[in-house]
Amino acid sequence: MYEVAGGHSPQKLVGEFFEKLNAGECDMVLLAGGEAMANIKVASKNKVQLDWREEVAGQLDDRGVFDGSHLITRMEFELNLMQPVQFYGLMEQARRGEKGLGADGYNQQMANCFSKLSRVAADNPYAMNTKSYEAEELITVTDNNKMVCSPYPKNLIAKDGVNQGAALLLTTVGKAKELGIAEEKWTYLHGYANTKDRVILKREKIGRSRALEFALKGGLEAAGKTSADIDHFDIYSCFPIVVAEACDVMGIEENDPRSLTQTGGLAYFGGPGNNYTMHGIASLVETLRKDPGSFGMASGNGGWMSKHSVGVYSTAAPEGGWASCDSSMLQMVLDKIPEVEVEHSPHGEAVLEAYIINYVKGNPFNSVIIGRLKGSNRRFYATSPFLDSDTLQQTLKGDCLGQTIFVEADPKGNRYAYSEPRLLEFSPKKVEEFQDSYEFCKVARNGHILTVTINRPETRNALHPPANQELENVFNAFEKDKDLWVAILTGEGDASFSAGNDLKYMALGGEVWVPKTGFAGITSRTDRTKPIIAAVNGVALGGGLEIAMAADIIVAVEHAHFGLPEVKVGLFAGAGGVQRLTRQIGRKKAVEMIITGEPITPQEALDAGLINYVVPADQLMKKAEAIALKITEASPMAVSSSLQLLNESSRFASEDDAVTFSHTVFDNLLNSDDFFEGSMAFAQKRKPRWIGK
């Protein structure tokens, strides 16, 4: 069996299989785990391909990497908040604020705690780092101890460059006797607890995990013990906050003589990705054998204090025998704690709750903060603008917790500053004028018609952030230009209209963001008032179909194909594909396309009502232009009003509600020159002379 990822997993498995042993489902269990990150790093540096494939005979229960718990949200992904050190840094700073401590005082507490751990590692032959550190060495920044992410220098965080493994053998008393295992080697699990927390922004306090509290108290209660009864600890120690919070929960003072680690902790013994707790339990068992009858606790932590497992052990058998443990009630109580509401697009005045400084080679690069809006009390993430050194420096001073800040939503990452003028200084300027030339598209105008061609044929016209931004600017200018009444959007070449998101660009580490108006500047443009014709010159898959569906009319060549294949690569059509396809064609066919990822032909698309026309390749632009000319023969104000009413009424599920809701669309048309020109031309039996206002 392969267990899911998480530092809590070894202890969780111990509890799970003790239940199975007690139920008679098995009589022996071997738990084993290891990490070879040191070898992987060396191999990568030397460009050596490692082949560690193996064929596992017999039954295999692969539980996958994730257990369904949310660790990363879209907001964090967009801000490149992906590393444990960043999340723990935010929680650490929030805890400092909650404790009312200055940066120097809090750093000293972290160092004092981890200095003690390093002394244990110094005496452990299995530790990756056997140096005993004084507290000042851990927090003094040097060339060998550079800042990684505030408040952490390198020597205060878990190390993953290890080759380490551990194993535990679980069995019953009867089987142990049968095998002749000496009784002085027996160690019993007396009780355990497992809990999960919600994502960071939704927790009561950023610097506190209630799930950790419930797991520690639940494990002790299951064993019938208090923290005072525990003689030996191995508390998960990837970052100082986990140890400090555990001590707070259990009332362990800084001068308590009991060691908090049996190995030396993840920063000095070593921090395997998911298996450290198995080392902790194995080491705890060795300690308990040397101190018969004493009690020990091992704790495991996964994610960002997100998943917790705690076990209480002793060489003394449990009084009354094994008692089954059930953490479901603990989790039920946890889940009922009110969660903080989150704001994805914050704007206005707020309070800074937590922050980190990201460093590159020891130099401050940018800051990321968690704030709370004063008006709604909702939480959000924000970052300092790339060129705003003043905001970065003010945050770097470390006395910003609790300060008033100003925040503004931005597709590249919500931005904050300590004054509103400073924030507005770095607000992106909306581009509403056409440029002389473009890098990723071609733009041509002919009378009242604008033709836009996505010009990235080398990527099948896939779009990356710079291309999306460029197209947003183009359609901004199109909307503003009163002489342009209709646009045609197509792709360069005859192979692909657009392949949607440029996944290769993203995989190579390119920035990941989408402008407010969406793919190609139109999939999220909710205030659009001018018609767009999609001239689909080839394949329109994924984001390509989403772009086409955002248009008002679709003309396609005979060799085109349409589909949303995202599910085949572990994604979903998140740029409007799911919502639009189910509204533009029959629901059953739409759902089939969405959940199978299978494409349809132009004829199938035509029959389903997804597109308007299918034409030979050499007739594509002629047909699109003919439709555009037809549109320009109508009043641009009337066309605009029609689209405006369609957009405003589309939010209603009921046709009656859509027809009868109160709106002001006709008011705008009634006060336009086109309204009177139409009436006059009809009365005078002449062709109208539309001016679009």
XYZ file of C-alpha atoms in Angstrom:
693
model
C 0.000 0.000 0.000
C 1.232 3.492 -0.863
C -0.041 6.155 1.543
C -0.960 9.733 0.610
C 1.584 12.511 1.050
C 1.906 14.365 4.326
C 4.219 14.515 7.315
C 1.378 13.214 9.489
C 1.023 10.009 7.451
C 3.348 7.662 9.420
C 1.564 8.275 12.726
C -1.819 8.127 10.984
C -0.905 4.731 9.559
C 0.203 3.428 12.955
C -3.211 4.270 14.391
C -5.050 2.840 11.391
C -3.248 -0.501 11.489
C -3.420 -0.895 15.244
C -7.195 -0.813 14.745
C -6.908 -3.503 12.056
C -4.646 -5.626 14.264
C -7.124 -5.371 17.109
C -9.994 -6.317 14.768
C -8.114 -9.407 13.608
C -7.836 -8.201 10.008
C -4.096 -8.857 10.074
C -1.484 -10.042 12.567
C 1.636 -8.266 11.320
C 2.140 -4.952 9.524
C 5.355 -3.461 8.150
C 5.387 0.305 7.693
C 8.384 1.615 5.787
C 9.325 4.914 4.238
C 12.334 6.728 2.935
C 13.564 9.749 1.062
C 16.481 10.039 -1.319
C 16.331 13.754 -2.055
C 20.083 14.124 -1.692
C 20.665 11.641 -4.503
C 17.994 13.274 -6.636
C 19.543 16.719 -6.210
C 23.026 15.470 -7.064
C 21.706 13.575 -10.074
C 19.820 16.644 -11.282
C 22.869 18.852 -10.872
C 24.979 16.369 -12.856
C 22.207 15.694 -15.396
C 22.042 12.006 -14.514
C 18.813 10.159 -15.261
C 17.800 7.964 -12.314
C 15.778 4.860 -13.100
C 14.140 3.702 -9.873
C 11.180 2.015 -11.460
C 10.007 -1.201 -9.896
C 7.374 -3.801 -10.606
C 5.306 -4.595 -7.519
C 3.876 -8.104 -7.627
C 0.528 -8.915 -6.047
C -2.082 -6.491 -4.812
C -1.237 -2.819 -4.505
C -3.380 -0.178 -2.840
C -2.150 3.159 -4.152
C -4.005 5.862 -2.254
C -2.591 8.602 -4.459
C -0.671 11.714 -3.469
C -3.534 13.790 -2.058
C -6.413 12.945 0.261
C -8.804 15.648 -0.908
C -7.736 18.221 1.686
C -7.239 21.704 0.256
C -3.702 23.000 0.728
C -3.362 25.355 -2.238
C -6.064 27.663 -3.582
C -6.145 29.577 -6.832
C -5.215 32.812 -5.043
C -2.013 31.276 -3.704
C -1.203 29.757 -7.083
C -1.563 33.144 -8.758
C 0.784 34.761 -6.204
C 3.324 31.951 -6.564
C 2.742 30.989 -2.928
C 3.731 27.368 -3.370
C 6.523 26.669 -0.883
C 6.071 25.494 2.730
C 8.540 28.121 3.946
C 6.202 30.853 2.661
C 3.087 29.548 4.399
C 4.894 28.882 7.655
C 6.513 32.311 7.448
C 3.086 33.931 7.192
C 1.799 31.918 10.138
C 4.924 32.662 12.154
C 4.583 36.421 11.639
C 0.878 36.310 12.470
C 1.651 34.439 15.684
C 4.221 37.095 16.576
C 1.553 39.751 16.131
C -0.934 37.783 18.192
C 1.669 37.496 20.983
C 2.468 41.207 20.791
C 6.191 40.597 20.279
C 8.736 42.563 18.282
C 10.758 40.852 15.558
C 13.952 40.591 17.644
C 12.216 39.102 20.650
C 10.293 36.576 18.588
C 13.360 35.574 16.575
C 15.167 34.922 19.838
C 12.383 32.595 20.971
C 12.597 30.633 17.727
C 16.350 30.351 18.042
C 16.235 29.258 21.680
C 13.820 26.471 20.793
C 15.734 25.160 17.782
C 19.117 25.473 19.475
C 17.956 22.782 21.913
C 16.930 20.553 19.010
C 20.341 20.912 17.390
C 22.026 19.630 20.557
C 20.060 16.388 20.258
C 21.014 16.079 16.582
C 24.671 16.597 17.509
C 24.550 13.312 19.456
C 22.576 11.419 16.809
C 24.744 9.419 14.367
C 21.854 9.347 11.863
C 21.488 13.135 11.705
C 22.402 14.946 8.489
C 23.822 17.868 10.477
C 25.563 17.076 13.761
C 26.581 20.633 14.569
C 25.307 21.974 17.908
C 24.171 25.568 17.365
C 24.007 28.375 19.841
C 20.831 30.409 19.528
C 22.612 33.449 18.110
C 24.152 31.344 15.327
C 20.708 30.395 14.118
C 19.368 33.930 13.692
C 22.538 35.799 12.743
C 22.451 36.261 8.974
C 25.729 35.374 7.252
C 26.829 34.129 3.843
C 26.284 30.610 5.155
C 23.002 31.454 6.858
C 21.185 33.653 4.366
C 17.583 34.709 4.676
C 15.288 32.400 2.719
C 11.882 33.805 3.567
C 11.190 35.991 6.563
C 11.427 35.345 9.418
C 13.656 32.380 8.538
C 17.377 32.215 7.842
C 18.488 28.909 6.339
C 19.403 27.317 9.680
C 15.873 27.624 11.076
C 14.036 25.539 8.483
C 13.641 21.863 7.603
C 16.222 20.368 5.240
C 15.147 17.985 2.510
C 18.554 17.090 1.040
C 18.748 13.752 2.835
C 19.027 10.022 2.189
C 17.141 8.509 5.103
C 14.740 5.671 5.744
C 12.911 4.094 8.663
C 10.553 1.184 9.279
C 8.154 0.077 12.009
C 6.905 -3.471 12.653
C 3.435 -3.666 14.181
C 1.944 -6.852 15.592
C -0.201 -8.281 18.354
C 0.913 -9.583 21.745
C 0.046 -13.118 20.692
C 2.081 -12.915 17.483
C 5.011 -11.309 19.300
C 5.061 -14.187 21.762
C 4.773 -16.687 18.923
C 7.792 -15.112 17.201
C 9.777 -15.006 20.419
C 10.244 -11.229 20.409
C 11.700 -10.225 23.776
C 9.063 -8.500 25.907
C 11.442 -5.704 26.887
C 11.350 -4.599 23.241
C 7.586 -4.287 23.147
C 6.091 -0.808 22.911
C 2.362 -0.154 23.040
C 0.291 2.549 21.396
C -2.011 3.849 24.134
C -4.042 6.297 22.103
C -4.027 8.508 19.036
C -5.931 11.291 17.261
C -6.082 12.600 13.685
C -7.433 16.006 12.615
C -7.502 18.338 9.622
C -7.624 22.128 9.439
C -9.085 24.402 6.780
C -7.037 26.566 4.411
C -5.030 29.319 6.087
C -7.164 32.311 5.107
C -10.294 30.735 6.595
C -8.825 29.921 10.025
C -9.846 31.874 13.111
C -6.262 33.024 13.579
C -3.509 32.821 10.978
C -0.883 31.978 13.585
C -2.796 29.157 15.189
C -4.026 25.729 14.119
C -7.046 24.569 16.087
C -6.607 21.174 14.418
C -3.162 20.848 16.066
C -4.729 21.737 19.416
C -7.511 19.167 18.987
C -5.088 16.439 17.864
C -2.750 16.930 20.829
C -5.543 17.089 23.392
C -7.420 14.267 21.664
C -4.385 11.985 21.613
C -3.711 12.584 25.298
C -7.359 12.034 26.193
C -7.508 8.808 24.180
C -4.508 7.542 26.169
C -5.952 8.742 29.465
C -2.991 11.039 30.051
C -2.128 14.703 30.432
C 0.927 16.482 29.088
C 2.456 16.267 32.576
C 2.400 12.454 32.262
C 4.527 12.508 29.103
C 8.227 11.986 29.760
C 9.519 12.067 26.185
C 8.341 13.994 23.136
C 9.029 14.003 19.449
C 7.110 17.022 18.178
C 7.139 17.633 14.449
C 9.590 20.467 13.893
C 9.668 21.543 10.263
C 9.450 25.172 11.418
C 9.560 26.753 14.897
C 5.852 27.651 15.002
C 4.764 23.992 15.047
C 6.845 23.285 18.146
C 5.881 26.566 19.824
C 2.172 26.035 19.225
C 2.362 22.466 20.546
C 4.069 23.737 23.695
C 1.405 26.422 24.139
C -1.378 23.858 23.825
C 0.231 21.469 26.319
C 1.460 24.142 28.734
C 5.142 23.283 28.272
C 7.320 26.170 29.462
C 10.570 27.214 27.791
C 12.608 25.986 30.793
C 10.930 22.550 30.850
C 13.721 19.936 31.069
C 11.947 17.423 28.806
C 13.367 17.223 25.295
C 10.946 18.041 22.499
C 12.712 15.811 19.984
C 14.255 12.355 19.952
C 16.079 12.801 16.657
C 17.218 16.421 16.559
C 14.301 17.675 14.488
C 13.771 18.255 10.805
C 16.170 21.205 10.573
C 19.180 19.221 11.844
C 18.372 15.512 11.854
C 16.794 15.947 8.422
C 13.414 16.658 6.951
C 12.264 13.920 4.592
C 9.220 15.006 2.648
C 6.678 12.706 4.295
C 8.513 10.141 6.409
C 10.117 12.139 9.224
C 7.517 11.076 11.809
C 8.442 7.436 11.261
C 11.995 8.330 12.319
C 10.513 10.171 15.297
C 8.444 7.160 16.364
C 11.370 4.747 15.880
C 13.638 6.978 17.958
C 10.929 7.412 20.591
C 10.594 3.619 20.869
C 14.342 3.331 21.506
C 14.095 5.984 24.221
C 11.117 4.270 25.873
C 12.952 0.938 25.921
C 15.719 2.624 27.888
C 13.158 4.113 30.295
C 10.655 1.265 30.900
C 7.210 2.308 32.026
C 7.620 5.923 30.907
C 5.340 7.571 28.344
C 6.178 9.273 25.088
C 4.335 11.295 22.468
C 4.994 11.519 18.729
C 3.258 14.108 16.577
C 3.100 14.395 12.799
C 2.171 17.471 10.784
C 1.201 17.723 7.117
C 0.721 20.713 4.847
C 0.848 24.093 6.589
C -0.268 22.884 10.014
C -3.131 21.432 7.996
C -3.160 17.731 8.934
C -2.155 16.355 12.322
C -1.664 12.928 13.830
C -0.613 12.317 17.441
C 0.204 9.064 19.238
C 1.009 8.247 22.885
C 3.345 5.290 23.521
C 4.787 3.293 26.410
C 6.482 -0.026 27.138
C 3.757 -0.507 29.758
C 0.642 -2.186 28.447
C -2.595 -0.148 28.482
C -4.681 -0.831 31.548
C -7.692 -2.815 30.462
C -6.176 -3.547 27.045
C -6.459 -1.690 23.754
C -9.322 0.771 23.365
C -10.363 1.810 19.879
C -9.867 5.496 19.031
C -12.211 7.617 16.951
C -11.383 11.200 15.957
C -14.626 11.847 14.080
C -16.179 13.826 16.940
C -13.054 15.979 17.217
C -13.250 16.705 13.497
C -16.967 17.427 13.691
C -16.390 20.073 16.352
C -13.510 21.539 14.339
C -15.608 21.758 11.209
C -18.319 23.700 13.060
C -15.957 26.507 14.063
C -17.026 29.542 11.978
C -14.641 30.220 9.123
C -13.401 33.627 8.044
C -14.782 34.830 4.712
C -12.282 35.363 1.900
C -12.186 38.191 -0.637
C -10.693 37.332 -4.022
C -10.832 40.886 -5.375
C -10.170 43.173 -2.409
C -10.387 46.930 -2.625
C -10.013 49.647 -0.025
C -8.689 50.087 3.482
C -7.491 47.051 5.445
C -5.366 45.848 8.350
C -2.163 43.885 7.784
C -2.335 40.560 9.680
C 0.724 38.690 8.398
C 3.557 39.136 5.924
C 6.639 37.513 4.449
C 9.596 38.815 2.506
C 10.712 36.492 -0.268
C 14.472 36.468 -0.734
C 16.559 35.553 -3.762
C 20.170 34.651 -2.944
C 19.813 36.432 0.370
C 18.398 39.658 -1.113
C 14.805 40.839 -0.523
C 12.743 40.343 -3.676
C 9.116 41.069 -2.812
C 6.599 40.842 -0.012
C 3.336 38.942 0.329
C 0.808 39.843 3.001
C -2.452 38.626 4.475
C -4.853 41.454 5.229
C -8.346 41.971 6.566
C -10.678 44.496 4.945
C -11.997 47.028 7.449
C -15.400 47.200 5.825
C -16.304 43.523 5.341
C -13.730 41.891 7.668
C -12.843 39.514 4.846
C -9.304 38.195 4.406
C -7.168 38.425 1.289
C -3.660 38.003 -0.084
C -1.733 40.845 -1.670
C 1.798 41.548 -2.813
C 4.000 44.587 -3.118
C 4.254 45.941 -6.697
C 7.472 44.874 -8.389
C 8.843 48.425 -8.694
C 7.519 49.679 -5.355
C 10.680 49.539 -3.265
C 9.223 51.864 -0.606
C 6.422 49.451 0.308
C 8.858 46.547 0.344
C 11.265 48.427 2.608
C 8.529 49.532 4.972
C 7.349 45.925 5.279
C 10.928 44.766 5.709
C 11.282 46.869 8.854
C 9.106 44.317 10.607
C 6.860 46.677 12.579
C 3.966 46.605 10.093
C 1.733 44.046 11.816
C -1.617 45.635 12.608
C -0.938 48.670 10.434
C -3.494 50.156 8.060
C -2.853 49.366 4.413
C -4.670 49.998 1.134
C -5.347 47.210 -1.347
C -6.447 46.952 -4.965
C -7.409 43.878 -6.984
C -5.070 42.990 -9.847
C -4.979 39.887 -12.097
C -1.213 39.725 -11.590
C -1.746 39.588 -7.837
C -3.629 41.939 -5.538
C -1.409 44.916 -4.650
C -1.051 46.771 -1.372
C 0.666 49.892 -0.082
C 0.685 51.932 3.110
C -1.066 54.914 1.542
C -3.708 55.243 -1.123
C -1.674 57.633 -3.328
C 1.221 55.170 -3.260
C -1.105 52.327 -4.263
C -2.619 54.296 -7.131
C 0.837 55.236 -8.354
C 1.380 51.611 -9.358
C -2.122 50.882 -10.641
C -1.923 49.481 -14.170
C -3.157 51.994 -16.710
C -6.000 50.847 -18.928
C -4.868 50.940 -22.575
C -7.678 52.121 -24.835
C -5.770 53.318 -27.897
C -4.562 51.236 -30.823
C -0.811 50.781 -31.192
C 1.071 51.062 -34.471
C 2.057 47.387 -34.252
C 1.572 44.331 -32.041
C 3.806 41.414 -31.115
C 1.279 38.616 -30.718
C -1.581 39.636 -32.996
C -2.343 41.427 -36.232
C -4.898 44.230 -36.331
C -6.550 45.660 -39.442
C -9.526 47.970 -39.870
C -11.773 48.311 -42.881
C -14.469 50.896 -42.469
C -16.484 49.977 -39.413
C -14.974 46.459 -39.206
C -11.933 45.487 -37.147
C -10.112 42.214 -37.921
C -7.889 40.747 -35.205
C -5.651 37.772 -35.935
C -3.975 35.816 -33.142
C -0.419 35.552 -34.442
C 1.365 32.753 -32.600
C 1.259 29.902 -35.142
C 4.383 28.320 -33.626
C 2.303 27.555 -30.509
C -0.893 26.727 -32.457
C -1.969 30.249 -31.507
C -1.933 29.370 -27.802
C -1.983 32.389 -25.524
C 0.342 33.279 -22.670
C -0.153 36.265 -20.311
C 1.594 38.847 -22.538
C -0.549 37.803 -25.509
C -3.747 37.909 -23.461
C -2.816 41.365 -22.194
C -2.122 42.577 -25.707
C -5.512 41.306 -26.895
C -7.216 42.937 -23.916
C -5.694 46.246 -25.010
C -6.903 45.694 -28.570
C -10.480 45.008 -27.520
C -10.392 47.906 -25.060
C -9.550 50.153 -27.998
C -12.205 48.477 -30.135
C -14.889 49.156 -27.503
C -13.853 52.802 -27.193
C -13.523 53.583 -30.909
C -16.915 54.911 -32.037
C -16.097 54.305 -35.708
C -15.671 50.555 -35.181
C -18.942 48.642 -34.915
C -18.030 44.958 -35.265
C -14.884 42.817 -34.898
C -13.727 39.572 -36.481
C -11.354 37.385 -34.453
C -9.376 34.632 -36.161
C -6.080 32.767 -35.923
C -2.966 32.838 -38.070
C -2.501 29.927 -40.474
C -4.921 27.144 -41.287
C -4.175 24.632 -38.511
C -5.458 26.196 -35.326
C -7.800 28.984 -34.275
C -6.273 28.867 -30.796
C -5.012 26.120 -28.506
C -6.024 28.224 -25.495
C -3.616 28.510 -22.605
C 0.076 28.122 -23.467
C 0.876 25.190 -21.167
C 4.469 24.926 -22.387
C 5.130 28.539 -21.402
C 3.672 27.832 -17.973
C 5.675 24.590 -17.563
C 8.898 26.460 -18.297
C 8.256 28.767 -15.346
C 6.549 31.638 -17.131
C 4.335 33.947 -15.115
C 0.784 32.699 -14.724
C -2.039 35.219 -14.776
C -4.985 36.202 -16.927
C -6.184 39.787 -17.417
C -9.538 40.818 -15.970
C -11.171 40.416 -19.363
C -9.986 36.808 -19.687
C -8.439 34.779 -22.506
C -7.904 36.854 -25.649
C -9.333 39.807 -23.736
C -12.931 38.619 -24.204
C -13.853 35.480 -22.187
C -14.490 37.546 -19.034
C -15.391 40.873 -20.667
C -18.811 41.242 -19.093
C -19.438 44.828 -20.212
C -18.934 44.244 -23.922
C -21.384 46.169 -26.130
C -20.086 45.485 -29.655
C -20.472 42.206 -31.572
C -17.555 39.874 -32.247
C -17.475 37.212 -34.958
C -15.144 34.251 -34.417
C -13.721 33.044 -37.721
C -12.467 29.612 -36.678
C -9.727 28.721 -39.148
C -8.752 25.364 -37.621
C -8.830 23.455 -34.382
C -10.548 25.223 -31.463
C -9.844 23.158 -28.374
C -9.799 24.080 -24.703
C -9.296 27.797 -24.296
C -9.656 28.149 -28.062
C -13.271 26.995 -27.891
C -13.831 29.163 -24.831
C -12.665 32.190 -26.822
C -14.916 31.268 -29.747
C -17.929 30.774 -27.463
C -17.334 34.230 -25.945
C -17.947 35.680 -29.418
C -21.471 36.313 -30.696
C -21.295 34.484 -34.029
C -19.035 31.601 -35.090
C -18.058 30.748 -38.652
C -15.851 27.664 -39.036
C -13.870 25.943 -41.753
C -14.678 22.375 -42.736
C -11.548 20.920 -41.096
C -12.125 22.589 -37.709
C -12.740 20.632 -34.533
C -14.285 21.836 -31.281
C -13.754 20.462 -27.794
C -12.849 20.960 -24.156
C -10.127 18.340 -23.527
C -9.015 19.816 -20.178
C -10.261 16.827 -18.159
C -7.748 14.630 -20.005
C -4.858 16.573 -18.481
C -6.319 16.931 -14.998
C -7.923 20.357 -15.500
C -11.331 21.774 -16.321
C -12.503 24.476 -18.712
C -12.171 27.344 -16.275
C -12.365 30.308 -18.657
C -16.106 30.036 -19.152
C -16.167 26.763 -21.048
C -18.275 24.833 -18.558
C -20.743 27.665 -18.087
C -21.080 28.747 -21.709
C -21.255 25.344 -23.393
C -24.128 24.214 -21.161
C -26.012 27.413 -22.060
C -25.253 27.508 -25.780
C -26.158 23.923 -26.699
C -28.262 21.169 -25.153
C -27.132 20.330 -21.617
C -26.725 16.586 -22.214
C -24.426 17.028 -25.216
C -22.533 19.786 -23.427
C -21.933 17.652 -20.347
C -20.752 14.779 -22.520
C -18.201 17.038 -24.192
C -17.080 18.497 -20.855
C -16.568 15.241 -18.933
C -15.178 13.095 -21.772
C -13.011 15.764 -23.363
C -13.908 14.374 -26.778
C -14.080 16.845 -29.695
C -16.876 17.244 -32.222
C -16.805 17.985 -35.941
C -17.999 21.244 -37.523
C -21.162 19.544 -38.732
C -21.897 18.242 -35.224
C -21.230 21.717 -33.845
C -23.593 23.210 -36.429
C -26.308 20.676 -35.660
C -25.941 21.375 -31.922
C -26.262 25.119 -32.470
C -22.752 25.832 -31.228
C -21.697 27.535 -34.471
C -23.528 29.461 -37.197
C -21.871 28.399 -40.447
C -19.434 25.836 -41.913
C -17.572 26.958 -45.031
C -14.583 25.902 -47.159
C -11.268 27.303 -45.933
C -10.985 29.795 -48.800
C -14.439 31.191 -47.973
C -13.922 31.690 -44.218
C -12.980 35.353 -44.106
C -15.342 36.227 -46.944
C -18.244 34.776 -44.982
C -17.193 36.472 -41.728
C -16.795 39.807 -43.508
C -20.180 39.437 -45.217
C -21.854 38.923 -41.843
C -19.939 41.885 -40.433
C -21.142 44.076 -43.304
C -24.720 42.996 -42.616
C -24.291 44.063 -38.991
C -22.937 47.471 -40.023
C -26.101 48.069 -42.027
C -28.016 48.099 -38.745
C -27.925 50.849 -36.151
C -24.797 50.406 -34.019
C -26.689 51.903 -31.069
C -29.509 49.389 -31.546
C -27.039 46.509 -31.884
C -25.208 47.669 -28.784
C -28.477 47.996 -26.853
C -29.493 44.502 -27.908
C -26.226 43.025 -26.624
C -26.448 45.062 -23.438
C -29.962 43.785 -22.731
C -28.897 40.225 -23.543
C -25.972 40.462 -21.107
C -28.035 42.006 -18.308
C -30.903 39.536 -18.629
C -28.703 36.418 -18.960
C -28.380 36.217 -15.181
C -32.015 35.138 -14.917
C -32.866 31.458 -15.115
C -36.536 32.242 -15.638
C -37.598 33.544 -19.036
C -40.395 35.547 -17.409
C -37.918 37.235 -15.061
C -35.588 37.986 -17.962
C -38.416 39.594 -19.940
C -39.953 41.632 -17.123
C -36.958 42.862 -15.122
C -36.477 46.619 -14.862
C -33.646 48.051 -16.955
C -32.510 51.341 -18.524
C -31.295 49.988 -21.865
C -34.116 51.602 -23.813
C -33.447 54.933 -22.095
C -29.989 55.048 -23.658
C -31.306 54.168 -27.092
C -34.169 56.646 -26.812
C -31.700 59.476 -26.252
C -29.466 58.599 -29.194
C -29.164 60.141 -32.663
C -29.576 56.676 -34.174
C -33.060 56.335 -32.660
C -34.309 59.439 -34.448
C -32.353 58.681 -37.629
C -34.037 55.293 -37.888
C -37.496 56.789 -37.535
C -36.758 59.587 -40.028
C -35.233 57.246 -42.626
C -38.217 54.919 -42.366
C -40.646 57.786 -42.776
C -38.682 59.265 -45.702
C -38.214 55.845 -47.308
C -34.449 56.188 -47.508
C -31.445 54.262 -46.271
C -30.450 55.286 -42.703
C -27.202 57.182 -42.148
C -26.036 55.736 -38.842
C -23.467 57.625 -36.796
C -23.394 55.292 -33.779
C -24.389 57.754 -31.091
